mmCIF file of C-alpha atoms in Angstrom:
data_model
loop_
_atom_site.group_PDB
_atom_site.id
_atom_site.type_symbol
_atom_site.label_atom_id
_atom_site.label_comp_id
_atom_site.label_asym_id
_atom_site.label_seq_id
_atom_site.Cartn_x
_atom_site.Cartn_y
_atom_site.Cartn_z
ATOM 1 C CA UNK E 225 -16.933 18.792 13.295
ATOM 2 C CA UNK E 226 -14.666 19.726 10.364
ATOM 3 C CA UNK E 227 -17.284 22.220 9.059
ATOM 4 C CA UNK E 228 -17.811 23.717 12.371
ATOM 5 C CA UNK E 229 -14.084 24.214 12.771
ATOM 6 C CA UNK E 230 -13.901 25.618 9.166
ATOM 7 C CA UNK E 231 -16.711 28.070 10.005
ATOM 8 C CA UNK E 232 -15.027 29.025 13.417
ATOM 9 C CA UNK E 233 -11.574 27.913 13.923
ATOM 10 C CA UNK E 234 -11.516 29.408 17.416
ATOM 11 C CA UNK E 235 -14.720 27.393 18.414
ATOM 12 C CA UNK E 236 -14.413 26.497 22.161
ATOM 13 C CA UNK E 237 -14.165 22.765 23.285
ATOM 14 C CA UNK E 238 -17.204 23.102 25.278
ATOM 15 C CA UNK E 239 -19.249 23.944 22.166
ATOM 16 C CA UNK E 240 -17.971 20.993 20.248
ATOM 17 C CA UNK E 241 -18.888 18.653 23.246
ATOM 18 C CA UNK E 242 -22.378 20.112 23.212
ATOM 19 C CA UNK E 243 -22.710 19.605 19.373
ATOM 20 C CA UNK E 244 -21.586 15.949 19.703
ATOM 21 C CA UNK E 245 -23.934 15.222 22.521
ATOM 22 C CA UNK E 246 -26.789 16.774 20.711
ATOM 23 C CA UNK E 247 -26.081 14.877 17.480
ATOM 24 C CA UNK E 248 -24.851 11.413 18.807
ATOM 25 C CA UNK E 249 -26.377 11.244 22.193
ATOM 26 C CA UNK E 250 -23.305 10.806 24.311
ATOM 27 C CA UNK E 251 -20.715 13.023 25.982
ATOM 28 C CA UNK E 252 -16.842 13.089 25.470
ATOM 29 C CA UNK E 253 -14.172 14.308 27.550
ATOM 30 C CA UNK E 254 -12.672 17.886 27.022
ATOM 31 C CA UNK E 255 -9.331 16.393 26.092
ATOM 32 C CA UNK E 256 -11.050 14.185 23.569
ATOM 33 C CA UNK E 257 -12.700 17.203 22.034
ATOM 34 C CA UNK E 258 -9.519 19.184 21.914
ATOM 35 C CA UNK E 259 -7.714 16.308 20.100
ATOM 36 C CA UNK E 260 -10.554 15.894 17.521
ATOM 37 C CA UNK E 261 -10.568 19.663 16.904
ATOM 38 C CA UNK E 262 -6.756 19.447 16.349
ATOM 39 C CA UNK E 263 -7.086 16.704 13.773
ATOM 40 C CA UNK E 264 -10.014 18.431 11.986
ATOM 41 C CA UNK E 265 -8.182 21.611 11.969
ATOM 42 C CA UNK E 266 -5.154 19.969 10.301
ATOM 43 C CA UNK E 267 -7.422 18.250 7.675
ATOM 44 C CA UNK E 268 -9.248 21.362 6.697
ATOM 45 C CA UNK E 269 -6.670 24.217 7.387
ATOM 46 C CA UNK E 270 -3.457 22.464 7.543
ATOM 47 C CA UNK E 271 -1.442 21.871 10.749
ATOM 48 C CA UNK E 272 0.722 24.359 12.559
ATOM 49 C CA UNK E 273 3.948 23.293 11.168
ATOM 50 C CA UNK E 274 2.486 23.386 7.531
ATOM 51 C CA UNK E 275 1.021 26.739 8.118
ATOM 52 C CA UNK E 276 4.481 28.170 9.029
ATOM 53 C CA UNK E 277 5.945 26.468 5.861
ATOM 54 C CA UNK E 278 3.409 28.530 3.702
ATOM 55 C CA UNK E 279 4.665 31.831 5.337
ATOM 56 C CA UNK E 280 7.592 32.523 3.084
ATOM 57 C CA UNK E 281 5.698 31.874 -0.027
ATOM 58 C CA UNK E 282 2.830 33.873 1.272
ATOM 59 C CA UNK E 283 5.053 36.803 1.909
ATOM 60 C CA UNK E 284 6.668 36.476 -1.573
ATOM 61 C CA UNK E 285 3.152 36.471 -3.098
ATOM 62 C CA UNK E 286 2.169 39.609 -1.245
ATOM 63 C CA UNK E 287 5.324 41.504 -2.521
ATOM 64 C CA UNK E 288 4.524 40.226 -6.171
ATOM 65 C CA UNK E 289 0.991 41.356 -5.730
ATOM 66 C CA UNK E 290 1.565 44.646 -4.175
ATOM 67 C CA UNK E 291 4.822 45.956 -5.734
ATOM 68 C CA UNK E 292 6.684 48.107 -3.199
ATOM 69 C CA UNK E 293 5.507 45.989 -0.096
ATOM 70 C CA UNK E 294 8.238 45.674 2.485
ATOM 71 C CA UNK E 295 9.125 42.342 4.147
ATOM 72 C CA UNK E 296 11.782 41.531 6.512
ATOM 73 C CA UNK E 297 11.987 38.373 8.792
ATOM 74 C CA UNK E 298 14.627 36.868 10.923
ATOM 75 C CA UNK E 299 15.154 33.208 11.211
ATOM 76 C CA UNK E 300 17.592 30.890 13.125
ATOM 77 C CA UNK E 301 18.724 27.349 12.537
ATOM 78 C CA UNK E 302 17.017 24.514 14.187
ATOM 79 C CA UNK E 303 19.285 22.824 16.851
ATOM 80 C CA UNK E 304 18.596 19.446 18.248
ATOM 81 C CA UNK E 305 21.033 17.415 20.593
ATOM 82 C CA UNK E 306 23.502 20.246 20.098
ATOM 83 C CA UNK E 307 23.513 19.493 16.200
ATOM 84 C CA UNK E 308 22.462 22.329 13.852
ATOM 85 C CA UNK E 309 20.038 21.340 11.056
ATOM 86 C CA UNK E 310 20.353 23.940 8.397
ATOM 87 C CA UNK E 311 17.460 22.531 6.291
ATOM 88 C CA UNK E 312 15.109 23.797 9.008
ATOM 89 C CA UNK E 313 14.748 27.307 10.068
ATOM 90 C CA UNK E 314 12.775 28.629 13.131
ATOM 91 C CA UNK E 315 11.031 31.978 12.604
ATOM 92 C CA UNK E 316 12.218 34.517 15.096
ATOM 93 C CA UNK E 317 10.202 37.548 13.912
ATOM 94 C CA UNK E 318 8.599 39.023 10.764
ATOM 95 C CA UNK E 319 7.674 42.525 9.700
ATOM 96 C CA UNK E 320 5.487 43.531 6.721
ATOM 97 C CA UNK E 321 3.544 46.828 5.729
ATOM 98 C CA UNK E 322 1.499 46.687 2.522
ATOM 99 C CA UNK E 323 2.492 49.239 -0.107
ATOM 100 C CA UNK E 324 -0.891 50.947 -0.400
ATOM 101 C CA UNK E 325 -0.815 51.545 3.388
ATOM 102 C CA UNK E 326 2.504 53.073 3.164
ATOM 103 C CA UNK E 327 1.582 55.479 0.454
ATOM 104 C CA UNK E 328 -1.839 56.373 1.723
ATOM 105 C CA UNK E 329 -0.563 57.186 5.275
ATOM 106 C CA UNK E 330 0.687 60.645 3.714
ATOM 107 C CA UNK E 331 -3.083 61.531 3.644
ATOM 108 C CA UNK E 332 -3.948 60.554 7.167
ATOM 109 C CA UNK E 333 -3.618 62.340 10.374
ATOM 110 C CA UNK E 334 -0.125 62.496 11.886
ATOM 111 C CA UNK E 335 -1.116 60.090 14.514
ATOM 112 C CA UNK E 336 -0.014 56.567 15.141
ATOM 113 C CA UNK E 337 -1.255 54.201 17.820
ATOM 114 C CA UNK E 338 0.990 51.196 18.604
ATOM 115 C CA UNK E 339 -0.881 48.247 20.079
ATOM 116 C CA UNK E 340 -0.200 44.446 20.683
ATOM 117 C CA UNK E 341 -2.144 41.255 21.181
ATOM 118 C CA UNK E 342 -0.916 37.805 22.389
ATOM 119 C CA UNK E 343 -1.102 35.003 19.869
ATOM 120 C CA UNK E 344 -2.545 31.801 21.231
ATOM 121 C CA UNK E 345 -2.217 28.246 19.789
ATOM 122 C CA UNK E 346 0.551 25.819 19.529
ATOM 123 C CA UNK E 347 3.055 28.393 18.825
ATOM 124 C CA UNK E 348 2.817 31.573 21.112
ATOM 125 C CA UNK E 349 3.932 35.109 20.244
ATOM 126 C CA UNK E 350 2.952 38.575 20.058
ATOM 127 C CA UNK E 351 1.490 40.563 17.202
ATOM 128 C CA UNK E 352 2.583 44.068 17.123
ATOM 129 C CA UNK E 353 0.857 46.667 14.917
ATOM 130 C CA UNK E 354 0.706 50.440 14.294
ATOM 131 C CA UNK E 355 -2.573 52.092 13.288
ATOM 132 C CA UNK E 356 -3.213 55.472 11.720
ATOM 133 C CA UNK E 357 -6.635 57.362 11.368
ATOM 134 C CA UNK E 358 -8.049 58.866 8.130
ATOM 135 C CA UNK E 359 -10.105 61.906 7.874
ATOM 136 C CA UNK E 360 -13.407 60.207 8.617
ATOM 137 C CA UNK E 361 -12.076 58.846 11.931
ATOM 138 C CA UNK E 362 -11.553 55.205 10.494
ATOM 139 C CA UNK E 363 -8.572 53.220 11.602
ATOM 140 C CA UNK E 364 -5.767 52.693 8.967
ATOM 141 C CA UNK E 365 -3.588 49.656 9.673
ATOM 142 C CA UNK E 366 0.037 50.335 8.901
ATOM 143 C CA UNK E 367 2.713 47.469 9.560
ATOM 144 C CA UNK E 368 2.089 44.139 11.145
ATOM 145 C CA UNK E 369 4.820 42.229 13.087
ATOM 146 C CA UNK E 370 5.114 38.917 14.846
ATOM 147 C CA UNK E 371 7.705 38.889 17.610
ATOM 148 C CA UNK E 372 8.460 36.532 20.376
ATOM 149 C CA UNK E 373 7.364 38.977 23.023
ATOM 150 C CA UNK E 374 7.091 42.680 24.137
ATOM 151 C CA UNK E 375 10.784 42.824 24.830
ATOM 152 C CA UNK E 376 13.105 45.785 24.379
ATOM 153 C CA UNK E 377 15.000 43.949 21.483
ATOM 154 C CA UNK E 378 11.800 43.189 19.691
ATOM 155 C CA UNK E 379 10.433 46.581 20.055
ATOM 156 C CA UNK E 380 13.706 48.267 18.854
ATOM 157 C CA UNK E 381 13.586 46.051 15.837
ATOM 158 C CA UNK E 382 9.905 46.958 15.237
ATOM 159 C CA UNK E 383 10.368 50.715 15.711
ATOM 160 C CA UNK E 384 13.515 50.894 13.570
ATOM 161 C CA UNK E 385 11.735 49.224 10.686
ATOM 162 C CA UNK E 386 8.570 51.492 11.295
ATOM 163 C CA UNK E 387 10.667 54.603 11.092
ATOM 164 C CA UNK E 388 12.798 53.755 8.133
ATOM 165 C CA UNK E 389 10.221 52.064 5.759
ATOM 166 C CA UNK E 390 6.748 53.256 6.844
ATOM 167 C CA UNK E 391 6.681 56.610 8.695
ATOM 168 C CA UNK E 392 8.925 58.951 6.866
ATOM 169 C CA UNK E 393 7.368 62.062 7.926
ATOM 170 C CA UNK E 394 8.272 64.424 10.807
ATOM 171 C CA UNK E 395 6.115 65.695 13.696
ATOM 172 C CA UNK E 396 4.278 62.532 14.503
ATOM 173 C CA UNK E 397 2.133 61.846 17.541
ATOM 174 C CA UNK E 398 2.456 58.277 18.867
ATOM 175 C CA UNK E 399 -0.146 56.862 21.266
ATOM 176 C CA UNK E 400 1.053 53.949 23.411
ATOM 177 C CA UNK E 401 0.653 52.648 27.039
ATOM 178 C CA UNK E 402 2.958 53.622 29.654
ATOM 179 C CA UNK E 403 5.192 50.721 29.334
ATOM 180 C CA UNK E 404 8.792 51.454 30.168
ATOM 181 C CA UNK E 405 9.867 49.008 27.411
ATOM 182 C CA UNK E 406 8.361 51.094 24.623
ATOM 183 C CA UNK E 407 9.914 54.345 26.164
ATOM 184 C CA UNK E 408 13.311 52.760 26.403
ATOM 185 C CA UNK E 409 13.263 51.328 22.848
ATOM 186 C CA UNK E 410 12.258 54.682 21.263
ATOM 187 C CA UNK E 411 15.199 56.414 23.054
ATOM 188 C CA UNK E 412 17.680 53.562 22.239
ATOM 189 C CA UNK E 413 20.596 54.577 19.673
ATOM 190 C CA UNK E 414 19.137 52.154 17.178
ATOM 191 C CA UNK E 415 15.937 54.060 16.875
ATOM 192 C CA UNK E 416 16.730 57.442 18.413
ATOM 193 C CA UNK E 417 13.148 58.584 17.644
ATOM 194 C CA UNK E 418 11.962 60.003 21.032
ATOM 195 C CA UNK E 419 12.264 63.824 20.860
ATOM 196 C CA UNK E 420 13.267 63.668 17.133
ATOM 197 C CA UNK E 421 10.012 64.612 15.272
ATOM 198 C CA UNK E 422 7.956 62.381 17.602
ATOM 199 C CA UNK E 423 5.577 63.204 20.393
ATOM 200 C CA UNK E 424 4.789 60.286 22.682
ATOM 201 C CA UNK E 425 1.486 60.447 24.459
ATOM 202 C CA UNK E 426 -0.299 57.914 26.598
ATOM 203 C CA UNK E 427 -3.772 56.428 26.044
ATOM 204 C CA UNK E 428 -6.047 57.357 28.917
ATOM 205 C CA UNK E 429 -7.586 53.787 28.985
ATOM 206 C CA UNK E 430 -4.157 52.321 29.681
ATOM 207 C CA UNK E 431 -3.694 54.956 32.421
ATOM 208 C CA UNK E 432 -7.039 54.027 34.023
ATOM 209 C CA UNK E 433 -6.285 50.417 33.842
ATOM 210 C CA UNK E 434 -2.898 50.817 35.511
ATOM 211 C CA UNK E 435 -4.380 53.144 38.054
ATOM 212 C CA UNK E 436 -7.133 50.648 38.994
ATOM 213 C CA UNK E 437 -4.614 47.942 39.057
ATOM 214 C CA UNK E 438 -2.354 49.829 41.319
ATOM 215 C CA UNK E 439 -5.073 50.994 43.679
ATOM 216 C CA UNK E 440 -7.690 48.352 43.161
ATOM 217 C CA UNK E 441 -8.858 48.935 46.797
ATOM 218 C CA UNK E 442 -8.947 52.684 46.719
ATOM 219 C CA UNK E 443 -12.841 52.686 46.169
ATOM 220 C CA UNK E 444 -13.407 50.676 49.198
ATOM 221 C CA UNK E 445 -10.896 52.565 51.289
ATOM 222 C CA UNK E 446 -12.554 55.790 50.426
ATOM 223 C CA UNK E 447 -15.860 54.405 51.362
ATOM 224 C CA UNK E 448 -14.506 53.185 54.743
ATOM 225 C CA UNK E 449 -12.793 56.488 55.651
ATOM 226 C CA UNK E 450 -15.854 58.547 54.609
ATOM 227 C CA UNK E 451 -18.062 56.271 56.916
ATOM 228 C CA UNK E 452 -15.703 56.645 59.755
ATOM 229 C CA UNK E 453 -15.502 60.506 59.349
ATOM 230 C CA UNK E 454 -19.273 60.815 59.211
ATOM 231 C CA UNK E 455 -19.597 58.677 62.402
ATOM 232 C CA UNK E 456 -16.934 60.771 64.244
ATOM 233 C CA UNK E 457 -18.674 64.027 63.257
ATOM 234 C CA UNK E 458 -22.124 62.719 64.554
ATOM 235 C CA UNK E 459 -20.206 62.008 67.706
ATOM 236 C CA UNK E 460 -19.235 65.679 68.101
ATOM 237 C CA UNK E 461 -15.477 65.158 67.166
ATOM 238 C CA UNK E 462 -14.066 68.050 64.995
ATOM 239 C CA UNK E 463 -11.022 66.135 63.778
ATOM 240 C CA UNK E 464 -9.896 62.478 63.382
ATOM 241 C CA UNK E 465 -8.761 60.788 66.602
ATOM 242 C CA UNK E 466 -4.983 60.630 65.298
ATOM 243 C CA UNK E 467 -5.105 64.368 64.250
ATOM 244 C CA UNK E 468 -6.716 65.273 67.730
ATOM 245 C CA UNK E 469 -3.903 63.372 69.511
ATOM 246 C CA UNK E 470 -1.206 65.110 67.453
ATOM 247 C CA UNK E 471 -2.742 68.577 68.201
ATOM 248 C CA UNK E 472 -2.743 67.610 71.989
ATOM 249 C CA UNK E 473 0.837 66.535 71.775
ATOM 250 C CA UNK E 474 1.901 69.727 70.096
ATOM 251 C CA UNK E 475 -0.048 71.720 72.572
ATOM 252 C CA UNK E 476 1.704 70.041 75.624
ATOM 253 C CA UNK E 477 5.223 70.694 73.932
ATOM 254 C CA UNK E 478 4.562 74.358 73.233
ATOM 255 C CA UNK E 479 2.800 75.151 76.726
ATOM 256 C CA UNK E 480 6.050 77.060 77.741
ATOM 257 C CA UNK E 481 5.866 79.484 74.888
ATOM 258 C CA UNK E 482 3.955 82.517 74.026
ATOM 259 C CA UNK E 483 3.493 83.553 70.487
ATOM 260 C CA UNK E 484 3.420 87.547 70.491
ATOM 261 C CA UNK E 485 3.188 88.215 66.858
ATOM 262 C CA UNK E 486 3.281 86.132 63.505
ATOM 263 C CA UNK E 487 3.506 86.753 59.994
ATOM 264 C CA UNK E 488 2.160 83.691 58.115
ATOM 265 C CA UNK E 489 3.006 85.103 54.642
ATOM 266 C CA UNK E 490 6.771 85.265 55.422
ATOM 267 C CA UNK E 491 6.508 82.532 58.026
ATOM 268 C CA UNK E 492 7.931 84.824 60.697
ATOM 269 C CA UNK E 493 7.005 84.250 64.446
ATOM 270 C CA UNK E 494 7.949 86.217 67.543
ATOM 271 C CA UNK E 495 7.916 83.778 70.336
ATOM 272 C CA UNK E 496 8.617 84.442 74.093
ATOM 273 C CA UNK E 497 9.609 81.515 76.310
ATOM 274 C CA UNK E 498 7.713 81.624 79.645
ATOM 275 C CA UNK E 499 9.422 80.767 82.801
ATOM 276 C CA UNK E 500 9.108 77.586 84.477
ATOM 277 C CA UNK E 501 6.800 77.891 87.682
#
């Protein structure tokens, strides 16, 4: 099992259950497979806490290996039972762009796409990234950031560092989703990027997803209406029933008037009121 997890750390529990049954001839519960996966993961790849302890040293080695690499992270003291433990720090967020990526972005297209993905595991969070594109249409990663979530505070922190340490050029086109949080963060006084050398556009895939989510029954509704209209036309009706009823109502209300002349272009009508019989 250790070798299987080393080869594929995200191997599903169902796959482990199938492997154990195939090799040893008996089945285990999903919870047991998950616990064994956790133990094997800790043996081969360190546990979650130890991995976080390696992060400051890893970031320091990155800065030493790629001189000029910018790193910033925010921590807070660990508090238990209203007592603060200064020997233990909790990671709030971390931001790092590799120095070669910062330098080489000058030779890429002035386009940046901001995206995110949710982290899974014992400690949840959100991975933010800004991606450029070179002349061969290849993606070009710029900074990476791990934050608690896609909140306005986190995005302000991300965009402020992105603007001050990575994207120093003017006239940049940024592609993002239509999230109000991103728009609000770019307009905030801490960032003040929207409209100042930055053109914000929206990815059509996000627009299509949001449209389909908002109007998920639109397709079935249009099919239903089309079928209804087709049946009414076959029955000899020129208009829908509700429109026909409205026309009859207006006809009854205007029966005592006679239109002598009209100018549709100027919306002028000469109407004569007929006497009541």
